[in-house]
mmCIF file of C-alpha atoms and ligand atoms in Angstrom:
data_model
loop_
_atom_site.group_PDB
_atom_site.id
_atom_site.type_symbol
_atom_site.label_atom_id
_atom_site.label_comp_id
_atom_site.label_asym_id
_atom_site.label_seq_id
_atom_site.Cartn_x
_atom_site.Cartn_y
_atom_site.Cartn_z
ATOM 1 C CA UNK A 217 5.425 -23.611 -18.387
ATOM 2 C CA UNK A 218 4.325 -22.657 -14.891
ATOM 3 C CA UNK A 219 0.771 -21.694 -13.954
ATOM 4 C CA UNK A 220 0.419 -18.073 -12.796
ATOM 5 C CA UNK A 221 -0.132 -18.964 -9.124
ATOM 6 C CA UNK A 222 2.833 -21.313 -8.991
ATOM 7 C CA UNK A 223 5.173 -18.789 -10.590
ATOM 8 C CA UNK A 224 4.043 -16.111 -8.133
ATOM 9 C CA UNK A 225 4.478 -18.518 -5.220
ATOM 10 C CA UNK A 226 8.046 -19.347 -6.257
ATOM 11 C CA UNK A 227 8.933 -15.685 -6.703
ATOM 12 C CA UNK A 228 7.513 -14.671 -3.312
ATOM 13 C CA UNK A 229 8.951 -17.597 -1.415
ATOM 14 C CA UNK A 230 12.429 -16.678 -2.573
ATOM 15 C CA UNK A 231 12.128 -13.049 -1.518
ATOM 16 C CA UNK A 232 15.072 -11.909 0.614
ATOM 17 C CA UNK A 233 13.930 -9.367 3.201
ATOM 18 C CA UNK A 234 15.771 -6.057 3.253
ATOM 19 C CA UNK A 235 17.535 -4.729 6.340
ATOM 20 C CA UNK A 236 15.713 -2.005 8.242
ATOM 21 C CA UNK A 237 16.295 1.695 8.757
ATOM 22 C CA UNK A 238 14.926 4.393 11.033
ATOM 23 C CA UNK A 239 13.017 7.148 9.267
ATOM 24 C CA UNK A 240 11.175 10.290 10.301
ATOM 25 C CA UNK A 241 7.424 9.806 10.512
ATOM 26 C CA UNK A 242 6.849 12.318 7.713
ATOM 27 C CA UNK A 243 8.641 10.008 5.276
ATOM 28 C CA UNK A 244 6.712 6.915 6.281
ATOM 29 C CA UNK A 245 3.847 6.798 3.765
ATOM 30 C CA UNK A 246 3.996 3.567 1.782
ATOM 31 C CA UNK A 247 6.942 2.191 3.748
ATOM 32 C CA UNK A 248 6.697 -1.214 5.449
ATOM 33 C CA UNK A 249 7.060 -1.425 9.224
ATOM 34 C CA UNK A 250 9.992 -3.519 10.394
ATOM 35 C CA UNK A 251 8.861 -3.292 14.020
ATOM 36 C CA UNK A 252 5.656 -3.760 15.955
ATOM 37 C CA UNK A 253 4.412 -0.394 17.234
ATOM 38 C CA UNK A 254 3.341 -0.771 20.856
ATOM 39 C CA UNK A 255 1.333 1.746 22.851
ATOM 40 C CA UNK A 256 3.917 2.517 25.543
ATOM 41 C CA UNK A 257 1.424 4.853 27.160
ATOM 42 C CA UNK A 258 -2.349 4.449 27.134
ATOM 43 C CA UNK A 259 -4.202 6.381 24.442
ATOM 44 C CA UNK A 260 -5.421 8.884 25.416
ATOM 45 C CA UNK A 261 -2.955 9.423 28.245
ATOM 46 C CA UNK A 262 -5.412 11.306 30.476
ATOM 47 C CA UNK A 263 -9.189 11.684 30.852
ATOM 48 C CA UNK A 264 -10.369 14.668 28.853
ATOM 49 C CA UNK A 265 -13.555 16.388 27.813
ATOM 50 C CA UNK A 266 -15.100 15.647 24.418
ATOM 51 C CA UNK A 267 -17.230 18.801 24.585
ATOM 52 C CA UNK A 268 -17.229 22.442 25.591
ATOM 53 C CA UNK A 269 -19.308 22.565 28.784
ATOM 54 C CA UNK A 270 -19.111 22.048 32.518
ATOM 55 C CA UNK A 271 -17.438 19.288 34.521
ATOM 56 C CA UNK A 272 -19.122 18.194 37.715
ATOM 57 C CA UNK A 273 -19.529 15.421 40.260
ATOM 58 C CA UNK A 274 -22.903 13.737 39.789
ATOM 59 C CA UNK A 275 -23.371 13.473 43.546
ATOM 60 C CA UNK A 276 -23.661 17.263 43.733
ATOM 61 C CA UNK A 277 -26.952 16.963 41.818
ATOM 62 C CA UNK A 278 -29.045 15.720 44.761
ATOM 63 C CA UNK A 279 -32.848 15.447 44.728
ATOM 64 C CA UNK A 280 -34.910 16.583 41.771
ATOM 65 C CA UNK A 281 -33.650 19.121 39.246
ATOM 66 C CA UNK A 282 -33.202 21.723 38.025
ATOM 67 C CA UNK A 283 -30.015 22.491 39.952
ATOM 68 C CA UNK A 284 -28.104 25.738 40.247
ATOM 69 C CA UNK A 285 -24.407 25.348 41.051
ATOM 70 C CA UNK A 286 -21.617 27.887 41.322
ATOM 71 C CA UNK A 287 -19.027 27.897 38.510
ATOM 72 C CA UNK A 288 -15.533 27.582 40.000
ATOM 73 C CA UNK A 289 -12.404 27.422 37.928
ATOM 74 C CA UNK A 290 -11.750 26.486 34.379
ATOM 75 C CA UNK A 291 -10.021 23.630 32.551
ATOM 76 C CA UNK A 292 -8.623 24.363 29.131
ATOM 77 C CA UNK A 293 -6.675 22.232 26.673
ATOM 78 C CA UNK A 294 -2.994 22.044 27.461
ATOM 79 C CA UNK A 295 -3.150 22.884 31.174
ATOM 80 C CA UNK A 296 -3.617 20.877 34.375
ATOM 81 C CA UNK A 297 -6.780 22.075 36.252
ATOM 82 C CA UNK A 298 -7.116 22.363 39.990
ATOM 83 C CA UNK A 299 -9.351 19.726 41.659
ATOM 84 C CA UNK A 300 -13.086 20.328 41.454
ATOM 85 C CA UNK A 301 -14.447 22.220 44.450
ATOM 86 C CA UNK A 302 -17.200 20.067 46.007
ATOM 87 C CA UNK A 303 -20.665 21.325 45.141
ATOM 88 C CA UNK A 304 -19.472 23.372 42.149
ATOM 89 C CA UNK A 305 -19.060 22.911 38.428
ATOM 90 C CA UNK A 306 -15.896 23.687 36.472
ATOM 91 C CA UNK A 307 -15.973 25.389 33.087
ATOM 92 C CA UNK A 308 -14.290 23.001 30.652
ATOM 93 C CA UNK A 309 -13.320 22.990 26.964
ATOM 94 C CA UNK A 310 -12.861 20.260 24.380
ATOM 95 C CA UNK A 311 -9.596 18.404 24.914
ATOM 96 C CA UNK A 312 -9.077 19.775 28.417
ATOM 97 C CA UNK A 313 -8.209 17.410 31.308
ATOM 98 C CA UNK A 314 -11.099 16.392 33.589
ATOM 99 C CA UNK A 315 -10.487 17.960 37.013
ATOM 100 C CA UNK A 316 -9.995 15.554 39.870
ATOM 101 C CA UNK A 317 -13.361 14.849 41.531
ATOM 102 C CA UNK A 318 -15.477 15.323 38.377
ATOM 103 C CA UNK A 319 -17.223 12.317 36.839
ATOM 104 C CA UNK A 320 -19.307 13.843 34.036
ATOM 105 C CA UNK A 321 -19.386 16.737 31.595
ATOM 106 C CA UNK A 322 -22.582 18.545 30.652
ATOM 107 C CA UNK A 323 -22.356 20.240 27.296
ATOM 108 C CA UNK A 324 -22.780 23.979 27.335
ATOM 109 C CA UNK A 325 -25.917 23.831 25.157
ATOM 110 C CA UNK A 326 -27.665 22.048 28.089
ATOM 111 C CA UNK A 327 -26.647 24.629 30.704
ATOM 112 C CA UNK A 328 -28.226 28.009 31.402
ATOM 113 C CA UNK A 329 -25.479 30.272 32.611
ATOM 114 C CA UNK A 330 -26.474 33.160 34.897
ATOM 115 C CA UNK A 331 -23.433 35.119 36.036
ATOM 116 C CA UNK A 332 -21.300 32.775 38.140
ATOM 117 C CA UNK A 333 -24.084 30.180 38.391
ATOM 118 C CA UNK A 334 -24.822 27.280 36.064
ATOM 119 C CA UNK A 335 -28.346 25.889 35.865
ATOM 120 C CA UNK A 336 -28.857 22.266 34.817
ATOM 121 C CA UNK A 337 -32.106 20.421 34.049
ATOM 122 C CA UNK A 338 -30.962 16.853 33.647
ATOM 123 C CA UNK A 339 -28.557 14.614 35.519
ATOM 124 C CA UNK A 340 -25.889 13.333 33.131
ATOM 125 C CA UNK A 341 -24.922 9.660 33.176
ATOM 126 C CA UNK A 342 -21.577 8.719 34.730
ATOM 127 C CA UNK A 343 -18.737 9.501 32.365
ATOM 128 C CA UNK A 344 -20.863 11.660 30.060
ATOM 129 C CA UNK A 345 -18.657 13.313 27.396
ATOM 130 C CA UNK A 346 -15.487 12.075 29.062
ATOM 131 C CA UNK A 347 -12.865 10.303 26.944
ATOM 132 C CA UNK A 348 -11.134 7.977 29.350
ATOM 133 C CA UNK A 349 -7.446 7.321 29.600
ATOM 134 C CA UNK A 350 -6.748 4.140 27.605
ATOM 135 C CA UNK A 351 -10.182 4.091 25.888
ATOM 136 C CA UNK A 352 -8.583 3.986 22.445
ATOM 137 C CA UNK A 353 -5.599 1.765 23.249
ATOM 138 C CA UNK A 354 -4.564 0.268 26.563
ATOM 139 C CA UNK A 355 -0.981 0.627 27.725
ATOM 140 C CA UNK A 356 1.092 -2.165 26.201
ATOM 141 C CA UNK A 357 -1.383 -2.901 23.412
ATOM 142 C CA UNK A 358 -0.150 -3.603 19.913
ATOM 143 C CA UNK A 359 -1.006 -0.610 17.722
ATOM 144 C CA UNK A 360 0.552 -1.555 14.363
ATOM 145 C CA UNK A 361 1.833 -4.947 13.301
ATOM 146 C CA UNK A 362 5.236 -5.533 11.785
ATOM 147 C CA UNK A 363 4.821 -5.849 8.030
ATOM 148 C CA UNK A 364 2.195 -3.099 7.822
ATOM 149 C CA UNK A 365 2.469 -0.975 4.664
ATOM 150 C CA UNK A 366 1.940 2.400 6.284
ATOM 151 C CA UNK A 367 -0.955 4.581 5.245
ATOM 152 C CA UNK A 368 -1.856 8.084 6.382
ATOM 153 C CA UNK A 369 -4.086 6.884 9.226
ATOM 154 C CA UNK A 370 -1.478 4.549 10.628
ATOM 155 C CA UNK A 371 1.095 7.356 10.555
ATOM 156 C CA UNK A 372 -1.429 9.465 12.475
ATOM 157 C CA UNK A 373 -1.759 6.746 15.091
ATOM 158 C CA UNK A 374 2.019 6.415 15.410
ATOM 159 C CA UNK A 375 2.268 10.173 15.984
ATOM 160 C CA UNK A 376 -0.516 10.023 18.584
ATOM 161 C CA UNK A 377 1.591 7.388 20.334
ATOM 162 C CA UNK A 378 4.428 9.902 20.518
ATOM 163 C CA UNK A 379 6.553 8.296 17.837
ATOM 164 C CA UNK A 380 8.656 10.668 15.746
ATOM 165 C CA UNK A 381 10.527 7.877 13.969
ATOM 166 C CA UNK A 382 9.711 4.394 12.798
ATOM 167 C CA UNK A 383 11.751 1.366 11.858
ATOM 168 C CA UNK A 384 10.946 0.363 8.276
ATOM 169 C CA UNK A 385 12.440 -1.926 5.656
ATOM 170 C CA UNK A 386 15.107 -0.368 3.489
ATOM 171 C CA UNK A 387 13.893 0.394 -0.038
ATOM 172 C CA UNK A 388 15.006 -2.348 -2.456
ATOM 173 C CA UNK A 389 17.312 -1.029 -5.195
ATOM 174 C CA UNK A 390 16.060 -1.962 -8.633
ATOM 175 C CA UNK A 391 18.033 -1.605 -11.846
ATOM 176 C CA UNK A 392 16.167 -1.614 -15.150
ATOM 177 C CA UNK A 393 18.154 -2.812 -18.154
ATOM 178 C CA UNK A 394 16.472 -2.445 -21.553
ATOM 179 C CA UNK A 395 17.764 -4.427 -24.506
ATOM 180 C CA UNK A 396 17.161 -3.879 -28.207
ATOM 181 C CA UNK A 397 18.979 -2.212 -31.140
ATOM 182 C CA UNK A 398 15.785 -0.401 -32.072
ATOM 183 C CA UNK A 399 15.471 1.567 -28.829
ATOM 184 C CA UNK A 400 16.279 5.237 -28.415
ATOM 185 C CA UNK A 401 15.556 7.773 -25.694
ATOM 186 C CA UNK A 402 12.072 9.312 -25.872
ATOM 187 C CA UNK A 403 12.349 12.711 -27.582
ATOM 188 C CA UNK A 404 15.574 11.889 -29.405
ATOM 189 C CA UNK A 405 15.945 11.977 -33.216
ATOM 190 C CA UNK A 406 14.150 9.113 -34.934
ATOM 191 C CA UNK A 407 16.066 6.862 -37.311
ATOM 192 C CA UNK A 408 14.322 4.330 -39.609
ATOM 193 C CA UNK A 409 13.007 1.425 -37.574
ATOM 194 C CA UNK A 410 13.845 2.955 -34.223
ATOM 195 C CA UNK A 411 11.272 3.368 -31.446
ATOM 196 C CA UNK A 412 11.267 5.325 -28.206
ATOM 197 C CA UNK A 413 12.212 3.255 -25.187
ATOM 198 C CA UNK A 414 8.943 3.284 -23.271
ATOM 199 C CA UNK A 415 9.242 0.520 -20.698
ATOM 200 C CA UNK A 416 11.900 2.159 -18.574
ATOM 201 C CA UNK A 417 9.837 5.159 -17.432
ATOM 202 C CA UNK A 418 6.793 2.987 -16.812
ATOM 203 C CA UNK A 419 8.669 0.304 -14.880
ATOM 204 C CA UNK A 420 10.523 2.922 -12.845
ATOM 205 C CA UNK A 421 7.206 4.409 -11.763
ATOM 206 C CA UNK A 422 5.866 0.973 -10.802
ATOM 207 C CA UNK A 423 9.052 0.269 -8.828
ATOM 208 C CA UNK A 424 8.665 3.503 -6.892
ATOM 209 C CA UNK A 425 5.021 2.840 -6.117
ATOM 210 C CA UNK A 426 6.002 -0.584 -4.752
ATOM 211 C CA UNK A 427 8.487 1.095 -2.410
ATOM 212 C CA UNK A 428 11.671 0.516 -4.400
ATOM 213 C CA UNK A 429 14.347 2.848 -5.741
ATOM 214 C CA UNK A 430 14.692 2.638 -9.509
ATOM 215 C CA UNK A 431 17.800 3.179 -11.622
ATOM 216 C CA UNK A 432 17.824 2.961 -15.424
ATOM 217 C CA UNK A 433 20.934 1.225 -16.727
ATOM 218 C CA UNK A 434 22.328 2.358 -20.098
ATOM 219 C CA UNK A 435 20.440 0.505 -22.866
ATOM 220 C CA UNK A 436 22.180 -2.345 -24.599
ATOM 221 C CA UNK A 437 21.866 -3.655 -28.159
ATOM 222 C CA UNK A 438 21.399 -7.220 -29.290
ATOM 223 C CA UNK A 439 24.869 -8.746 -28.995
ATOM 224 C CA UNK A 440 25.580 -11.509 -26.533
ATOM 225 C CA UNK A 441 28.759 -9.929 -25.280
ATOM 226 C CA UNK A 442 27.265 -6.479 -24.848
ATOM 227 C CA UNK A 443 24.271 -7.952 -23.050
ATOM 228 C CA UNK A 444 26.535 -9.924 -20.702
ATOM 229 C CA UNK A 445 28.601 -6.858 -19.892
ATOM 230 C CA UNK A 446 25.480 -4.787 -19.277
ATOM 231 C CA UNK A 447 24.024 -7.472 -17.004
ATOM 232 C CA UNK A 448 27.196 -7.728 -14.924
ATOM 233 C CA UNK A 449 27.263 -3.946 -14.471
ATOM 234 C CA UNK A 450 23.552 -3.752 -13.670
ATOM 235 C CA UNK A 451 23.719 -6.528 -11.065
ATOM 236 C CA UNK A 452 26.191 -4.536 -8.995
ATOM 237 C CA UNK A 453 24.478 -2.922 -6.029
ATOM 238 C CA UNK A 454 21.018 -4.101 -7.097
ATOM 239 C CA UNK A 455 18.563 -6.031 -4.977
ATOM 240 C CA UNK A 456 16.494 -6.719 -8.072
ATOM 241 C CA UNK A 457 17.531 -6.618 -11.709
ATOM 242 C CA UNK A 458 14.878 -6.153 -14.364
ATOM 243 C CA UNK A 459 15.951 -7.011 -17.864
ATOM 244 C CA UNK A 460 13.540 -5.927 -20.565
ATOM 245 C CA UNK A 461 13.223 -7.628 -23.939
ATOM 246 C CA UNK A 462 15.268 -10.331 -25.575
ATOM 247 C CA UNK A 463 13.780 -13.079 -23.454
ATOM 248 C CA UNK A 464 11.641 -14.958 -26.001
ATOM 249 C CA UNK A 465 12.874 -17.441 -28.593
ATOM 250 C CA UNK A 466 13.999 -15.266 -31.557
ATOM 251 C CA UNK A 467 17.609 -15.324 -32.794
ATOM 252 C CA UNK A 468 18.185 -11.896 -31.282
ATOM 253 C CA UNK A 469 16.761 -12.879 -27.907
ATOM 254 C CA UNK A 470 19.974 -13.205 -26.003
ATOM 255 C CA UNK A 471 19.038 -12.352 -22.451
ATOM 256 C CA UNK A 472 18.570 -15.885 -21.192
ATOM 257 C CA UNK A 473 21.881 -17.026 -22.657
ATOM 258 C CA UNK A 474 23.627 -13.923 -21.315
ATOM 259 C CA UNK A 475 22.180 -14.486 -17.833
ATOM 260 C CA UNK A 476 23.365 -18.095 -17.834
ATOM 261 C CA UNK A 477 26.827 -17.089 -19.126
ATOM 262 C CA UNK A 478 27.395 -14.598 -16.315
ATOM 263 C CA UNK A 479 26.475 -17.226 -13.737
ATOM 264 C CA UNK A 480 22.883 -16.343 -12.879
ATOM 265 C CA UNK A 481 20.643 -19.248 -11.891
ATOM 266 C CA UNK A 482 17.330 -19.314 -13.716
ATOM 267 C CA UNK A 483 14.374 -20.922 -11.947
ATOM 268 C CA UNK A 484 11.900 -20.597 -14.784
ATOM 269 C CA UNK A 485 11.415 -18.579 -17.924
ATOM 270 C CA UNK A 486 7.855 -19.199 -19.052
ATOM 271 C CA UNK A 487 4.542 -18.607 -17.314
ATOM 272 C CA UNK A 488 1.050 -19.510 -18.491
ATOM 273 C CA UNK A 489 -0.300 -15.980 -18.628
ATOM 274 C CA UNK A 490 -1.599 -13.660 -21.277
ATOM 275 C CA UNK A 491 -0.186 -11.183 -21.974
ATOM 276 C CA UNK A 492 3.306 -12.220 -20.979
ATOM 277 C CA UNK A 493 4.392 -15.809 -21.323
ATOM 278 C CA UNK A 494 8.152 -15.333 -21.574
ATOM 279 C CA UNK A 495 9.106 -14.247 -18.077
ATOM 280 C CA UNK A 496 12.393 -15.343 -16.606
ATOM 281 C CA UNK A 497 13.002 -15.507 -12.889
ATOM 282 C CA UNK A 498 16.358 -16.171 -11.375
ATOM 283 C CA UNK A 499 19.026 -14.995 -8.994
ATOM 284 C CA UNK A 500 22.620 -14.027 -8.816
ATOM 285 C CA UNK A 501 23.759 -14.306 -5.195
ATOM 286 C CA UNK A 502 21.266 -12.291 -3.167
ATOM 287 C CA UNK A 503 20.099 -10.308 -6.196
ATOM 288 C CA UNK A 504 16.819 -11.377 -7.727
ATOM 289 C CA UNK A 505 16.385 -11.197 -11.488
ATOM 290 C CA UNK A 506 13.208 -10.799 -13.492
ATOM 291 C CA UNK A 507 13.590 -11.110 -17.239
ATOM 292 C CA UNK A 508 10.577 -9.270 -18.631
ATOM 293 C CA UNK A 509 9.317 -9.519 -22.203
ATOM 294 C CA UNK A 510 10.010 -6.403 -24.264
ATOM 295 C CA UNK A 511 6.529 -5.791 -25.547
ATOM 296 C CA UNK A 512 5.407 -2.813 -23.437
ATOM 297 C CA UNK A 513 2.019 -4.169 -22.366
ATOM 298 C CA UNK A 514 3.581 -7.496 -21.427
ATOM 299 C CA UNK A 515 6.584 -5.934 -19.705
ATOM 300 C CA UNK A 516 4.516 -3.528 -17.646
ATOM 301 C CA UNK A 517 1.797 -6.012 -16.711
ATOM 302 C CA UNK A 518 4.131 -8.886 -15.861
ATOM 303 C CA UNK A 519 6.108 -6.530 -13.659
ATOM 304 C CA UNK A 520 2.876 -5.344 -12.039
ATOM 305 C CA UNK A 521 1.731 -8.928 -11.438
ATOM 306 C CA UNK A 522 5.022 -10.471 -10.285
ATOM 307 C CA UNK A 523 7.590 -7.741 -9.687
ATOM 308 C CA UNK A 524 5.535 -5.451 -7.490
ATOM 309 C CA UNK A 525 4.504 -8.271 -5.115
ATOM 310 C CA UNK A 526 8.158 -9.368 -5.042
ATOM 311 C CA UNK A 527 9.318 -5.863 -4.075
ATOM 312 C CA UNK A 528 6.674 -5.691 -1.384
ATOM 313 C CA UNK A 529 7.650 -9.118 -0.041
ATOM 314 C CA UNK A 530 11.293 -7.972 0.003
ATOM 315 C CA UNK A 531 10.165 -5.219 2.379
ATOM 316 C CA UNK A 532 8.432 -7.718 4.656
ATOM 317 C CA UNK A 533 4.952 -6.575 3.607
ATOM 318 C CA UNK A 534 2.338 -8.898 5.125
ATOM 319 C CA UNK A 535 0.067 -8.361 2.110
ATOM 320 C CA UNK A 536 2.359 -8.269 -0.911
ATOM 321 C CA UNK A 537 -0.287 -9.314 -3.430
ATOM 322 C CA UNK A 538 -3.087 -6.893 -4.404
ATOM 323 C CA UNK A 539 -6.548 -7.829 -3.188
ATOM 324 C CA UNK A 540 -8.968 -8.833 -5.887
ATOM 325 C CA UNK A 541 -12.510 -7.666 -6.279
ATOM 326 C CA UNK A 542 -15.415 -8.785 -8.361
ATOM 327 C CA UNK A 543 -17.408 -7.112 -11.101
ATOM 328 C CA UNK A 544 -20.031 -7.974 -13.695
ATOM 329 C CA UNK A 545 -18.908 -8.229 -17.280
ATOM 330 C CA UNK A 546 -20.387 -5.617 -19.591
ATOM 331 C CA UNK A 547 -19.908 -7.827 -22.652
ATOM 332 C CA UNK A 548 -18.905 -11.402 -23.482
ATOM 333 C CA UNK A 549 -15.219 -12.147 -23.000
ATOM 334 C CA UNK A 550 -13.780 -15.293 -24.534
ATOM 335 C CA UNK A 551 -10.310 -16.801 -24.556
ATOM 336 C CA UNK A 552 -8.559 -19.930 -25.681
ATOM 337 C CA UNK A 553 -8.086 -21.997 -22.490
ATOM 338 C CA UNK A 554 -4.511 -22.639 -21.384
ATOM 339 C CA UNK A 555 -3.224 -19.380 -19.926
ATOM 340 C CA UNK A 556 -4.550 -17.105 -17.191
ATOM 341 C CA UNK A 557 -5.813 -14.022 -18.995
ATOM 342 C CA UNK A 558 -5.418 -10.504 -17.638
ATOM 343 C CA UNK A 559 -7.687 -8.216 -19.638
ATOM 344 C CA UNK A 560 -7.513 -4.439 -19.607
ATOM 345 C CA UNK A 561 -10.810 -2.990 -18.420
ATOM 346 C CA UNK A 562 -12.519 0.098 -17.119
ATOM 347 C CA UNK A 563 -14.431 -0.498 -13.880
ATOM 348 C CA UNK A 564 -17.530 1.615 -13.584
ATOM 349 C CA UNK A 565 -19.289 0.805 -10.337
ATOM 350 C CA UNK A 566 -19.625 -2.976 -10.365
ATOM 351 C CA UNK A 567 -19.509 -3.141 -14.165
ATOM 352 C CA UNK A 568 -16.300 -4.162 -15.960
ATOM 353 C CA UNK A 569 -16.007 -2.816 -19.497
ATOM 354 C CA UNK A 570 -13.140 -4.661 -21.144
ATOM 355 C CA UNK A 571 -11.074 -2.818 -23.757
ATOM 356 C CA UNK A 572 -11.902 -3.539 -27.401
ATOM 357 C CA UNK A 573 -8.241 -3.865 -28.220
ATOM 358 C CA UNK A 574 -6.612 -6.503 -26.037
ATOM 359 C CA UNK A 575 -3.617 -6.875 -28.375
ATOM 360 C CA UNK A 576 -0.391 -7.066 -26.439
ATOM 361 C CA UNK A 577 0.837 -4.146 -28.537
ATOM 362 C CA UNK A 578 -1.940 -1.805 -27.454
ATOM 363 C CA UNK A 579 -0.410 0.510 -24.905
ATOM 364 C CA UNK A 580 -3.238 3.009 -25.343
ATOM 365 C CA UNK A 581 -5.784 0.534 -23.969
ATOM 366 C CA UNK A 582 -3.518 -0.081 -20.970
ATOM 367 C CA UNK A 583 -3.204 3.631 -20.325
ATOM 368 C CA UNK A 584 -6.987 3.886 -20.526
ATOM 369 C CA UNK A 585 -7.683 1.002 -18.125
ATOM 370 C CA UNK A 586 -8.198 1.229 -14.390
ATOM 371 C CA UNK A 587 -8.440 -2.500 -13.751
ATOM 372 C CA UNK A 588 -7.657 -5.964 -15.016
ATOM 373 C CA UNK A 589 -10.275 -8.674 -15.453
ATOM 374 C CA UNK A 590 -8.858 -12.102 -14.637
ATOM 375 C CA UNK A 591 -9.964 -15.191 -16.524
ATOM 376 C CA UNK A 592 -8.607 -18.469 -15.067
ATOM 377 C CA UNK A 593 -6.385 -20.572 -17.315
ATOM 378 C CA UNK A 594 -8.882 -23.444 -17.650
ATOM 379 C CA UNK A 595 -11.754 -21.102 -18.602
ATOM 380 C CA UNK A 596 -12.926 -20.282 -22.111
ATOM 381 C CA UNK A 597 -14.327 -16.990 -20.835
ATOM 382 C CA UNK A 598 -17.525 -15.514 -19.483
ATOM 383 C CA UNK A 599 -20.801 -14.143 -20.777
ATOM 384 C CA UNK A 600 -22.018 -10.575 -20.336
ATOM 385 C CA UNK A 601 -23.484 -10.147 -16.848
ATOM 386 C CA UNK A 602 -21.380 -12.908 -15.301
ATOM 387 C CA UNK A 603 -19.243 -12.137 -12.259
ATOM 388 C CA UNK A 604 -15.478 -12.002 -12.790
ATOM 389 C CA UNK A 605 -12.432 -11.366 -10.636
ATOM 390 C CA UNK A 606 -10.704 -8.005 -10.954
ATOM 391 C CA UNK A 607 -7.588 -6.214 -9.803
ATOM 392 C CA UNK A 608 -7.747 -2.445 -9.597
ATOM 393 C CA UNK A 609 -4.617 -0.895 -11.056
ATOM 394 C CA UNK A 610 -4.621 1.672 -8.260
ATOM 395 C CA UNK A 611 -4.195 -1.171 -5.762
ATOM 396 C CA UNK A 612 -1.189 -2.770 -7.400
HETATM 397 P P1 AMP B 945 11.621 -8.464 -27.519
HETATM 398 O O1 AMP B 945 11.066 -9.079 -26.281
HETATM 399 O O2 AMP B 945 12.988 -7.906 -27.327
HETATM 400 O O3 AMP B 945 11.528 -9.411 -28.661
HETATM 401 O O4 AMP B 945 10.691 -7.238 -27.861
HETATM 402 C C1 AMP B 945 9.322 -7.395 -28.178
HETATM 403 C C2 AMP B 945 8.746 -6.100 -28.717
HETATM 404 O O5 AMP B 945 8.819 -5.099 -27.732
HETATM 405 C C3 AMP B 945 9.500 -5.539 -29.908
HETATM 406 O O6 AMP B 945 8.567 -4.938 -30.774
HETATM 407 C C4 AMP B 945 10.392 -4.480 -29.300
HETATM 408 O O7 AMP B 945 10.733 -3.459 -30.206
HETATM 409 C C5 AMP B 945 9.544 -3.960 -28.200
HETATM 410 N N1 AMP B 945 10.343 -3.462 -27.088
HETATM 411 C C6 AMP B 945 11.328 -4.122 -26.456
HETATM 412 N N2 AMP B 945 11.838 -3.392 -25.461
HETATM 413 C C7 AMP B 945 11.175 -2.220 -25.479
HETATM 414 C C8 AMP B 945 11.270 -1.045 -24.693
HETATM 415 N N3 AMP B 945 12.137 -0.933 -23.668
HETATM 416 N N4 AMP B 945 10.421 -0.025 -24.985
HETATM 417 C C9 AMP B 945 9.541 -0.135 -25.993
HETATM 418 N N5 AMP B 945 9.412 -1.233 -26.756
HETATM 419 C C10 AMP B 945 10.222 -2.255 -26.520
HETATM 420 MG MG1 MG B 946 14.456 -7.172 -28.457
#
C-alpha cells in the first residue's frame, strides 16, 4: 500500500501533457496557458492623465504662486492632443494622452477656473497624476507564465496587452464508467436492491471544474466479460478513464482483472488513505486510468485528491495540487494511525468543525462540508484547539 504523497507523486509524474489550442479570450477562464504572455508593447502604451484637471509644464510656474495661466486646448480620452502651448495649461480628462511639453497634471479640484484662465496655488511635483508609458509593464516583460491557470484578472491583463486569443492546453477528455448491477439512472423506476447511480454526475462536475471534458459511458454490470468490453469501448478517445466501483477485493469486484485482461498496465491499486484505500492507477497507451472505489464518498474524494491534480497536470498547470491552509479544531478528532485521514469539515473563520458522521457512506456530510481536515498517517489525531491542515473544497 502506497502512502498518500507517494501515490500522488507517481500519478503526477506520469501525466502526459495535452496538445495546445488557440481560444478566444472570453473562453479562457480556468484554462491553462500553453504559452508565456509577453508585453509586446509597454503597458500603458502612452503617458496619460490619472485625473480630470489641467496639464502644464512646471517651468511655467515661475516665482511664488498663485499663478494665473491661460487655458489652451483640450486633451480627451481617445484622441491625440496638440502640443502644449508654452506658458499655458491644457484642459485634460482621465485617460487622455499627456500633451507634448507637459510634465504634470493638476487636478481640477485644485484649480480655480475664471473664464479662459486657470488659477493655481501650489506647484505640483514632476509627473503629478501622470501614468507613464511602461509603468505597469515594460516592453518585453513577461506578463503571464506558461502553466498559469487563468483567472479573471489575468484575462483582463491579457486583454490590456491587446491579446484577443490565447494558446491554452486542450481539455483532457475523461470517460466515466460506472460498474455495478445495482445501479440505475437517477429518477428511473426503483427495483428491489437498486440504487441511483450518483457518482457519475458528481465526478463529471469535478472533471469539468478541473478543466476536462466529461463523458458518461453506459453503465456495466458485474460480469468480467461485460466489464472488459465496456473498458475497451471507454478507453477509445479518452485521455483519462475513470472506472467506478468493483475495485476492492469482493467476488464481484472485477475491474482490476478486467483492466489486466484488456492489456492495461496497473501501477498500484491501494493507497493508505481514509476514505478510499482501493484506488487503482494505470495506463493503456497514452490513456491514464484511475480505478475509483464505488462508495460515493470514497469515489468523489479520491477523484478530488488524485484525479483533479492529474487533470490539471495534464494541462501543464504549474500548481496542480490545491494549496492547504490551517485551522483550529473545534473538537477532538482521533483516528487509528496507518492511513492519511481526510475528514469532512465546515470551516468557519479559522475554526474547523468536523462532521459528526465521517462514515464513508455519508454523502450528506460531504455535501454539507466546505473543507477537508487532513490528519497525517502516523498521527492518532488532534485535540480541540490544535492546529490542523485543511483543504478548502472550493480550491480543489
Ligand atoms: P463497490 O466498490 O463496487 O464494491 O461499491 C461499493 C459501494 O458503493 C456499494 O454499496 C455500491 O452499491 C456503491 N456504488 C458503487 N458504484 C456506485 C455509483 N456509481 N453510484 C452510487 N453508488 C455506487
Ligand atoms: Mg460494485
